Tab-separated table of C-alpha atoms and ligand atoms in Angstrom:
chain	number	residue	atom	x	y	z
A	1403	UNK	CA	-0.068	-14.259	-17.690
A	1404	UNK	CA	1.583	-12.549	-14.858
A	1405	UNK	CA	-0.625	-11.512	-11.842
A	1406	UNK	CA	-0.688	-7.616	-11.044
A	1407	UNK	CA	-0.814	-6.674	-6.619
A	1408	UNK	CA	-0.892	-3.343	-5.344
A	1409	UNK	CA	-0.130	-3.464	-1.612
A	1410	UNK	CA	-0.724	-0.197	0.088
A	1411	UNK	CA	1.480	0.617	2.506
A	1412	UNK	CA	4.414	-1.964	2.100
A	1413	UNK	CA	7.251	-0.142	3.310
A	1414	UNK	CA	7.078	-1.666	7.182
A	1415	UNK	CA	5.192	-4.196	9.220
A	1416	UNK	CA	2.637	-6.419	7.699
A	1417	UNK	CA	2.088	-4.646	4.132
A	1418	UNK	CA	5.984	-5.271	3.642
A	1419	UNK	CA	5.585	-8.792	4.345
A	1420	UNK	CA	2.663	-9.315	1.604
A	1421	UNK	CA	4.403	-7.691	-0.493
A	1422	UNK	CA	7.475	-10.171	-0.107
A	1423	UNK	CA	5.350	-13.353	-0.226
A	1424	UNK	CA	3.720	-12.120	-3.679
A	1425	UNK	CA	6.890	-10.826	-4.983
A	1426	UNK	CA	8.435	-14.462	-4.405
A	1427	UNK	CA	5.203	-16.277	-6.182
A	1428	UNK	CA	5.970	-14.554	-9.041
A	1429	UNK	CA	3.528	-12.046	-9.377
A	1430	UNK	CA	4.338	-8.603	-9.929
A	1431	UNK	CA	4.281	-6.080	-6.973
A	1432	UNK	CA	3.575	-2.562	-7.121
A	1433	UNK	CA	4.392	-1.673	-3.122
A	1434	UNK	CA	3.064	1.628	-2.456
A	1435	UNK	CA	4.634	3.826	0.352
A	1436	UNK	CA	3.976	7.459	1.860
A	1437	UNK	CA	6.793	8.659	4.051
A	1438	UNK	CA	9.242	5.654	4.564
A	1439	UNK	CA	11.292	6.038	1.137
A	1440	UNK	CA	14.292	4.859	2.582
A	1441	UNK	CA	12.857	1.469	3.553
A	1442	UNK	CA	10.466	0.769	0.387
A	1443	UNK	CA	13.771	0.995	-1.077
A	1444	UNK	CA	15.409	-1.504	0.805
A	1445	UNK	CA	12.120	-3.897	0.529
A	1446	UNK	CA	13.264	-3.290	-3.434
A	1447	UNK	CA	16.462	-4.043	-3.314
A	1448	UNK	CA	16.243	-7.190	-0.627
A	1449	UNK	CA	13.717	-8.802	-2.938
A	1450	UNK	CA	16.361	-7.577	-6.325
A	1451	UNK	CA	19.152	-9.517	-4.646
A	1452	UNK	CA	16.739	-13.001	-4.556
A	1453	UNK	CA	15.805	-12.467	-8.501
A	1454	UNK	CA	12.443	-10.475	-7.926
A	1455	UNK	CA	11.580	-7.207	-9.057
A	1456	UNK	CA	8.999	-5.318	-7.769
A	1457	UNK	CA	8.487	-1.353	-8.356
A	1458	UNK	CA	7.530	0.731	-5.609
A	1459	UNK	CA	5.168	4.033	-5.799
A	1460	UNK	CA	5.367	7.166	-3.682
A	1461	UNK	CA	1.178	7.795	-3.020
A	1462	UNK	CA	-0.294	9.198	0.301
A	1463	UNK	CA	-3.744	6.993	-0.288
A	1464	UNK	CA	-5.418	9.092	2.241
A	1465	UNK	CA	-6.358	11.464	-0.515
A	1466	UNK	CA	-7.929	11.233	-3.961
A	1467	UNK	CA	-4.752	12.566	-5.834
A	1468	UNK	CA	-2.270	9.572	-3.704
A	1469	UNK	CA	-4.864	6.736	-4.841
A	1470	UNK	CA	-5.611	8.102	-8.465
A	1471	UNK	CA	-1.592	8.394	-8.736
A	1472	UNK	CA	-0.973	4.770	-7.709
A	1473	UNK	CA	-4.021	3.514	-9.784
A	1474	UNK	CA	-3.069	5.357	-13.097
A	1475	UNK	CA	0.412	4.303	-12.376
A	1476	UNK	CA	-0.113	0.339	-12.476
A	1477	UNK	CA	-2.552	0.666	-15.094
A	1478	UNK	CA	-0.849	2.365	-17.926
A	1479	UNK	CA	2.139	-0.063	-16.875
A	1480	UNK	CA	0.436	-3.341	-16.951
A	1481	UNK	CA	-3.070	-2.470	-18.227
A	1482	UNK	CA	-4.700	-4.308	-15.150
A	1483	UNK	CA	-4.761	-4.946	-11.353
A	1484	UNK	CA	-5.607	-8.633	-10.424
A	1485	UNK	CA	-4.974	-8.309	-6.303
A	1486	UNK	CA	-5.658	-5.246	-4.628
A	1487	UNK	CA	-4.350	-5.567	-0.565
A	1488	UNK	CA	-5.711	-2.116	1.119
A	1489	UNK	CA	-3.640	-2.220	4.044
A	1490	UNK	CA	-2.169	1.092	4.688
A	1491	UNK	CA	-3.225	2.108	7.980
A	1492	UNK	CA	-2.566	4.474	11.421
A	1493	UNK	CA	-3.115	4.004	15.061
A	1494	UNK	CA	-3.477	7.219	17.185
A	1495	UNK	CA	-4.840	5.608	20.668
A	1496	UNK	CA	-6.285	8.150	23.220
A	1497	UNK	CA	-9.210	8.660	25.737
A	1498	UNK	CA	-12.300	10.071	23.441
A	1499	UNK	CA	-12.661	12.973	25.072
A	1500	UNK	CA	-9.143	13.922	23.701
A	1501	UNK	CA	-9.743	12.779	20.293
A	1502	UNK	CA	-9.920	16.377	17.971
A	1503	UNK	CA	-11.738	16.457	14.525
A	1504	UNK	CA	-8.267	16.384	12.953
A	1505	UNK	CA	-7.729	12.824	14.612
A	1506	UNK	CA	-10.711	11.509	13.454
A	1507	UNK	CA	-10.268	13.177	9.995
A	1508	UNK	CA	-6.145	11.611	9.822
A	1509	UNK	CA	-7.551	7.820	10.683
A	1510	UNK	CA	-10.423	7.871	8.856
A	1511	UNK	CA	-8.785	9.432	5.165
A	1512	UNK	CA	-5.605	6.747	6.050
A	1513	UNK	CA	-7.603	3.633	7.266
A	1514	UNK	CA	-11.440	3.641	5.553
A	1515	UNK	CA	-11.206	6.443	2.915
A	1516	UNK	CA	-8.176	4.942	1.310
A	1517	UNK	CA	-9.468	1.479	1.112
A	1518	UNK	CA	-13.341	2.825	-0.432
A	1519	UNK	CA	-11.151	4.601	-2.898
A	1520	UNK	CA	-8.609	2.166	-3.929
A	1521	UNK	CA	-11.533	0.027	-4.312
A	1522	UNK	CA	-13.281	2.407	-6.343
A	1523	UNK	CA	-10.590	2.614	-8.603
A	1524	UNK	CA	-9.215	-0.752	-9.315
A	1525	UNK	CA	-12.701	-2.003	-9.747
A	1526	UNK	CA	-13.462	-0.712	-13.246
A	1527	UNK	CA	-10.655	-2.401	-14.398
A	1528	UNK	CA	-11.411	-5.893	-12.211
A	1529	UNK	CA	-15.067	-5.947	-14.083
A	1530	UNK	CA	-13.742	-5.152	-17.388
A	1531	UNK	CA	-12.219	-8.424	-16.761
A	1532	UNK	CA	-14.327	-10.233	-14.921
A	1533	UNK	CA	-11.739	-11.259	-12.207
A	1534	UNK	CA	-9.839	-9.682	-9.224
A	1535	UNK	CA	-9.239	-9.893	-5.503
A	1536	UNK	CA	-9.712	-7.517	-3.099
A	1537	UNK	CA	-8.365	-7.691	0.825
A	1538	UNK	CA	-8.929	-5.525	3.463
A	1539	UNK	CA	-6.830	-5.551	6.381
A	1540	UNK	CA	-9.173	-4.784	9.511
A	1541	UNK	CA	-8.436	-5.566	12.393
A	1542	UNK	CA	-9.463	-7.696	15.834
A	1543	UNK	CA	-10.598	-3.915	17.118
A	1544	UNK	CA	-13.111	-3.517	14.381
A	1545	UNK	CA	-14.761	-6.790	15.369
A	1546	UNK	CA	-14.991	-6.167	19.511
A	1547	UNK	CA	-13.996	-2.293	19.780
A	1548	UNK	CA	-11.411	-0.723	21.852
A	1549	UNK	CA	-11.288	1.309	24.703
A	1550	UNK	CA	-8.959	4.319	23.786
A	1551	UNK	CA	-9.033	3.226	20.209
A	1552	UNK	CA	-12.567	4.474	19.400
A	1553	UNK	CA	-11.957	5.890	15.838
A	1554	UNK	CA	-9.353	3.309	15.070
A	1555	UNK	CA	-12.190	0.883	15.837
A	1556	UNK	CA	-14.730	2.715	13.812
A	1557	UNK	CA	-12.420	2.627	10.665
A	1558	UNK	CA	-11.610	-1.210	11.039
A	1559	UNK	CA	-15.835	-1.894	11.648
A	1560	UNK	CA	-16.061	0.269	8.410
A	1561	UNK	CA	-13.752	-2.027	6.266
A	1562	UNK	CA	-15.180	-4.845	7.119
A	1563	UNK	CA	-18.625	-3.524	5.958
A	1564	UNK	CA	-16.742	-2.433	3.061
A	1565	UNK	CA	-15.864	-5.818	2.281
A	1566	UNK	CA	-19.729	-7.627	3.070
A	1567	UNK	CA	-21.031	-5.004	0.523
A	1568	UNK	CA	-18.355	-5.049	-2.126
A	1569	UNK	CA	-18.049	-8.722	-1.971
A	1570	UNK	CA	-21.985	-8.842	-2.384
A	1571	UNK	CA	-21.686	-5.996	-5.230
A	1572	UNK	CA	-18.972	-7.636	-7.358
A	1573	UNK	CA	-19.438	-10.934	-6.901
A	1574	UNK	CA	-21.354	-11.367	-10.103
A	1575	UNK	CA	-18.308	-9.921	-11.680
A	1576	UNK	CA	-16.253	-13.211	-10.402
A	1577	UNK	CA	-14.533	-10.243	-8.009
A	1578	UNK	CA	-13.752	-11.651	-4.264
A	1579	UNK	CA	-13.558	-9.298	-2.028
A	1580	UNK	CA	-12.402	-10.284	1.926
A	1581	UNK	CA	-10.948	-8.547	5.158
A	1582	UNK	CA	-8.159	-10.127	7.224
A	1583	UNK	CA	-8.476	-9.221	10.817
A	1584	UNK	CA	-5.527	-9.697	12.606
A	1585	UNK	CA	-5.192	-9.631	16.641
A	1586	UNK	CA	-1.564	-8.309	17.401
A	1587	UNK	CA	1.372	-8.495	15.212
A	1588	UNK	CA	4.645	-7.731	15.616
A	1589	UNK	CA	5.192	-4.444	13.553
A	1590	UNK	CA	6.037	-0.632	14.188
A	1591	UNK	CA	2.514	-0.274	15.574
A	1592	UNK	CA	2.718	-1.909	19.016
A	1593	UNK	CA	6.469	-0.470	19.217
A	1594	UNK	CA	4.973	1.721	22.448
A	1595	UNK	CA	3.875	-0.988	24.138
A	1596	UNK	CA	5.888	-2.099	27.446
A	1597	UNK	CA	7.273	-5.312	28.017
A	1598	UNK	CA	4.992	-5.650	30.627
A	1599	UNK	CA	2.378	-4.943	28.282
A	1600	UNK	CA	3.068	-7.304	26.036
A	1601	UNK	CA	3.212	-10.027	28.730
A	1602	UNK	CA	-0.051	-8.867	30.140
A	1603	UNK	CA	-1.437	-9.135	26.453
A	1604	UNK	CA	0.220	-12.676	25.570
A	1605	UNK	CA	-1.231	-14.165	28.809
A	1606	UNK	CA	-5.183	-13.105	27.219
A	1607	UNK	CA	-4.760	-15.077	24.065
A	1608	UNK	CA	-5.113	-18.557	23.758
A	1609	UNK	CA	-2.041	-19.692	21.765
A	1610	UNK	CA	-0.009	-17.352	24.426
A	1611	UNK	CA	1.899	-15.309	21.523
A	1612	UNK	CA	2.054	-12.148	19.632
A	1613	UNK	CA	1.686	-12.851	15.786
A	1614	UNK	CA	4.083	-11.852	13.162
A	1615	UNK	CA	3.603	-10.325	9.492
A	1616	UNK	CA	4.246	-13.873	8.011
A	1617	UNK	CA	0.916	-15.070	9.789
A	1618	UNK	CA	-1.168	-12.323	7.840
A	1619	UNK	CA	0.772	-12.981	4.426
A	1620	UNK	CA	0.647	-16.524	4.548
A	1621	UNK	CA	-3.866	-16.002	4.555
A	1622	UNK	CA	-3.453	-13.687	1.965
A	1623	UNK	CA	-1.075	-16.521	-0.112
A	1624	UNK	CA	-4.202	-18.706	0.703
A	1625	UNK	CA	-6.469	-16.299	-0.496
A	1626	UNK	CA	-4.977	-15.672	-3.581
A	1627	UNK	CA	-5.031	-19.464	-4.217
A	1628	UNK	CA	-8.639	-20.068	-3.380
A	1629	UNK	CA	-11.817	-18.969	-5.736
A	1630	UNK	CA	-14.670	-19.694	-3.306
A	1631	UNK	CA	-14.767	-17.659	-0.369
A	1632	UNK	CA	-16.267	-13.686	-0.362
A	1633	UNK	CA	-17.402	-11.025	1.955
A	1634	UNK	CA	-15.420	-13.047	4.840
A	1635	UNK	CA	-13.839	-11.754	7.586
A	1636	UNK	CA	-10.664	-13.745	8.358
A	1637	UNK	CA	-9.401	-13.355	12.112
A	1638	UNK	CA	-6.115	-14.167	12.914
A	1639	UNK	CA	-5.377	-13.468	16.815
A	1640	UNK	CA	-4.258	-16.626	18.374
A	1641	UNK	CA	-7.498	-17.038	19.721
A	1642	UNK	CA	-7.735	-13.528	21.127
A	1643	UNK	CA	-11.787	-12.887	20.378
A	1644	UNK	CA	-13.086	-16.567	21.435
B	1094	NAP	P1	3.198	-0.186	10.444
B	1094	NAP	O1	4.351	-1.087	10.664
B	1094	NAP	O2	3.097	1.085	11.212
B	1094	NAP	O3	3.109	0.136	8.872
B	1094	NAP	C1	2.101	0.958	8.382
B	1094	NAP	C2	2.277	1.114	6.895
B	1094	NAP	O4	1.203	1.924	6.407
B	1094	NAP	C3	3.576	1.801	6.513
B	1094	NAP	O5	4.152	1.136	5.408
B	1094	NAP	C4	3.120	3.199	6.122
B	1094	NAP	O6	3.898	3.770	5.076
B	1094	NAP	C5	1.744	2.912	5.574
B	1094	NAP	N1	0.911	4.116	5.535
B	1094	NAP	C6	0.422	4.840	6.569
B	1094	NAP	N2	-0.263	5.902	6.104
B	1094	NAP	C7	-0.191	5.845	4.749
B	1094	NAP	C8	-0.697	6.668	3.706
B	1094	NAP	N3	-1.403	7.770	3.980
B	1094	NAP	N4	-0.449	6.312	2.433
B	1094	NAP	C9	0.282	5.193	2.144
B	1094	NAP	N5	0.790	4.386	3.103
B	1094	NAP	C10	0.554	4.720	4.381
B	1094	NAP	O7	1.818	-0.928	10.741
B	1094	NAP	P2	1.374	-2.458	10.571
B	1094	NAP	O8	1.271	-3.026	11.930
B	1094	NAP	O9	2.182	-3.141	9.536
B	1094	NAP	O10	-0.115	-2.230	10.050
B	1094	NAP	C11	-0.558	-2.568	8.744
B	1094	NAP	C12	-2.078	-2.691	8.756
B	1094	NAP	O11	-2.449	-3.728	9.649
B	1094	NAP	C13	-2.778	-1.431	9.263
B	1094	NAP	O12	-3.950	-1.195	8.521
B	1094	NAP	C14	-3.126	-1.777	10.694
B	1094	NAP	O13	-4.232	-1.052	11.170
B	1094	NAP	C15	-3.421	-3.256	10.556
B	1094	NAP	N6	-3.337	-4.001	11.831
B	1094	NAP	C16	-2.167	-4.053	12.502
B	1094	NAP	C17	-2.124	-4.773	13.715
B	1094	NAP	C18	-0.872	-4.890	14.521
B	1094	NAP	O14	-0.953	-5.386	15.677
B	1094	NAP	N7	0.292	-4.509	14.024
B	1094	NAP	C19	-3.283	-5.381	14.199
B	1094	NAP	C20	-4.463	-5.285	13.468
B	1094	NAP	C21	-4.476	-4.597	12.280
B	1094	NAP	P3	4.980	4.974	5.304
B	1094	NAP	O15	5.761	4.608	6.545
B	1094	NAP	O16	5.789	4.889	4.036
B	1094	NAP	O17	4.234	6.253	5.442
């Protein structure tokens, strides 16, 4: 039987890439976007034109209504949700002391809220079937912190505690839950960083590179394939925390 993915946020950058890799293993994609129509339906089209169809779902899953929308949606389609990727996410980067409730309130709804809820939702139909994967996408932040990205830090330290519990919760339910952590990729999110920025960033990490989307799809490829690994926090960075 055909395997059922939501990937939040899958119009640009890394969640478009998942949802390409899944798409092309056959299983059937529900990409979920918020403001970037225009390019979730491009992502639908470029994958139509190889002989993959995936459908893709207007939700803002920073609120309750956004993630009970693109829940209801795949389940009175398909009647299940095997994969769940929670990987919708903002950066807002700025010196605390400039940081206003609204800021906090924006990144955690988009990056933690979303995720807990998504969870939340897809769950009662993963234990009704005794089966399902969850990822998180955290990131290298959540793991060390960030100066200037305080919040953004506190949402990606939140996932991953997200993930330890769930994993430990639903685990008896044959439900595998895991965060990928990735150092920096080559997406949307860095675009207002300097060349000289970059450089100064590529000469910290090890393997002397930025990453790209395909190095955070191909882990979650693996983890779809693999049935032994839970409540794992899976950082890809080129070596950047070691
Ligand atoms: P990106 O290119 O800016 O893409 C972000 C995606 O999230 C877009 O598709 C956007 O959709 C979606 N999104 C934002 N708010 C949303 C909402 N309320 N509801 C639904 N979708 C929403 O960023 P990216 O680099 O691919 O980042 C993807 C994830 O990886 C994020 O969680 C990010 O924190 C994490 N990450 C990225 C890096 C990096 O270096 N790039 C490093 C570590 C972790 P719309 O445009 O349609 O609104």
């Amino acid at each position: 039987m055909q395997k059922v993915a939501i990937v939040t946020g899958a119009s640009k950058g890394i969640g478009r890439q998942i949802a390409k890799t899944l798409a092309m293993q056959e299983i059937k994609v529900i990409a979920n976007y918020n403001k970037s129509e225009q390019q979730a339906k491009e992502l639908k089209q470029e994958l139509q034109d190889k002989g993959f169809d995936i459908d893709i779902v207007q939700a803002d899953v920073s609120t309750k209504q956004g993630v009970e929308k693109l829940v209801n949606y795949t389940i009175e389609k398909y009647r299940k949700v095997d994969i769940l990727v929670n990987n919708a996410g903002i950066a807002k980067p700025g010196l605390i002391i400039d940081v206003t409730d609204e800021d906090w309130q924006e990144l955690i709804n988009t990056n933690l809220y979303s995720a807990f809820a998504m969870s939340r939702e897809v769950a009662k139909s993963m234990i009704n079937s005794k089966c399902g994967l969850i990822i998180n996408i955290s990131s290298i932040w959540g793991e060390v912190g960030a100066s200037m990205e305080v919040v953004y830090s506190i949402t990606k330290a939140g996932l991953d505690a997200l993930t330890k519990s769930l994993a430990k919760e639903l685990g008896p339910s044959n439900i595998r839950v895991n965060s990928i952590s990735p150092g920096i990729i080559n997406t949307n999110m860095n675009s207002n960083l300097t060349n000289e920025e970059l450089a100064e960033i590529k000469d910290e990490i090890p393997l002397e590179k930025i990453g790209e989307p395909e190095d955070i799809s191909k882990c979650v490829k693996w983890l779809i394939e693999d049935n032994y690994t839970t409540g794992q926090v899976i950082s890809i960075n080129g070596g950047w925390n070691i």
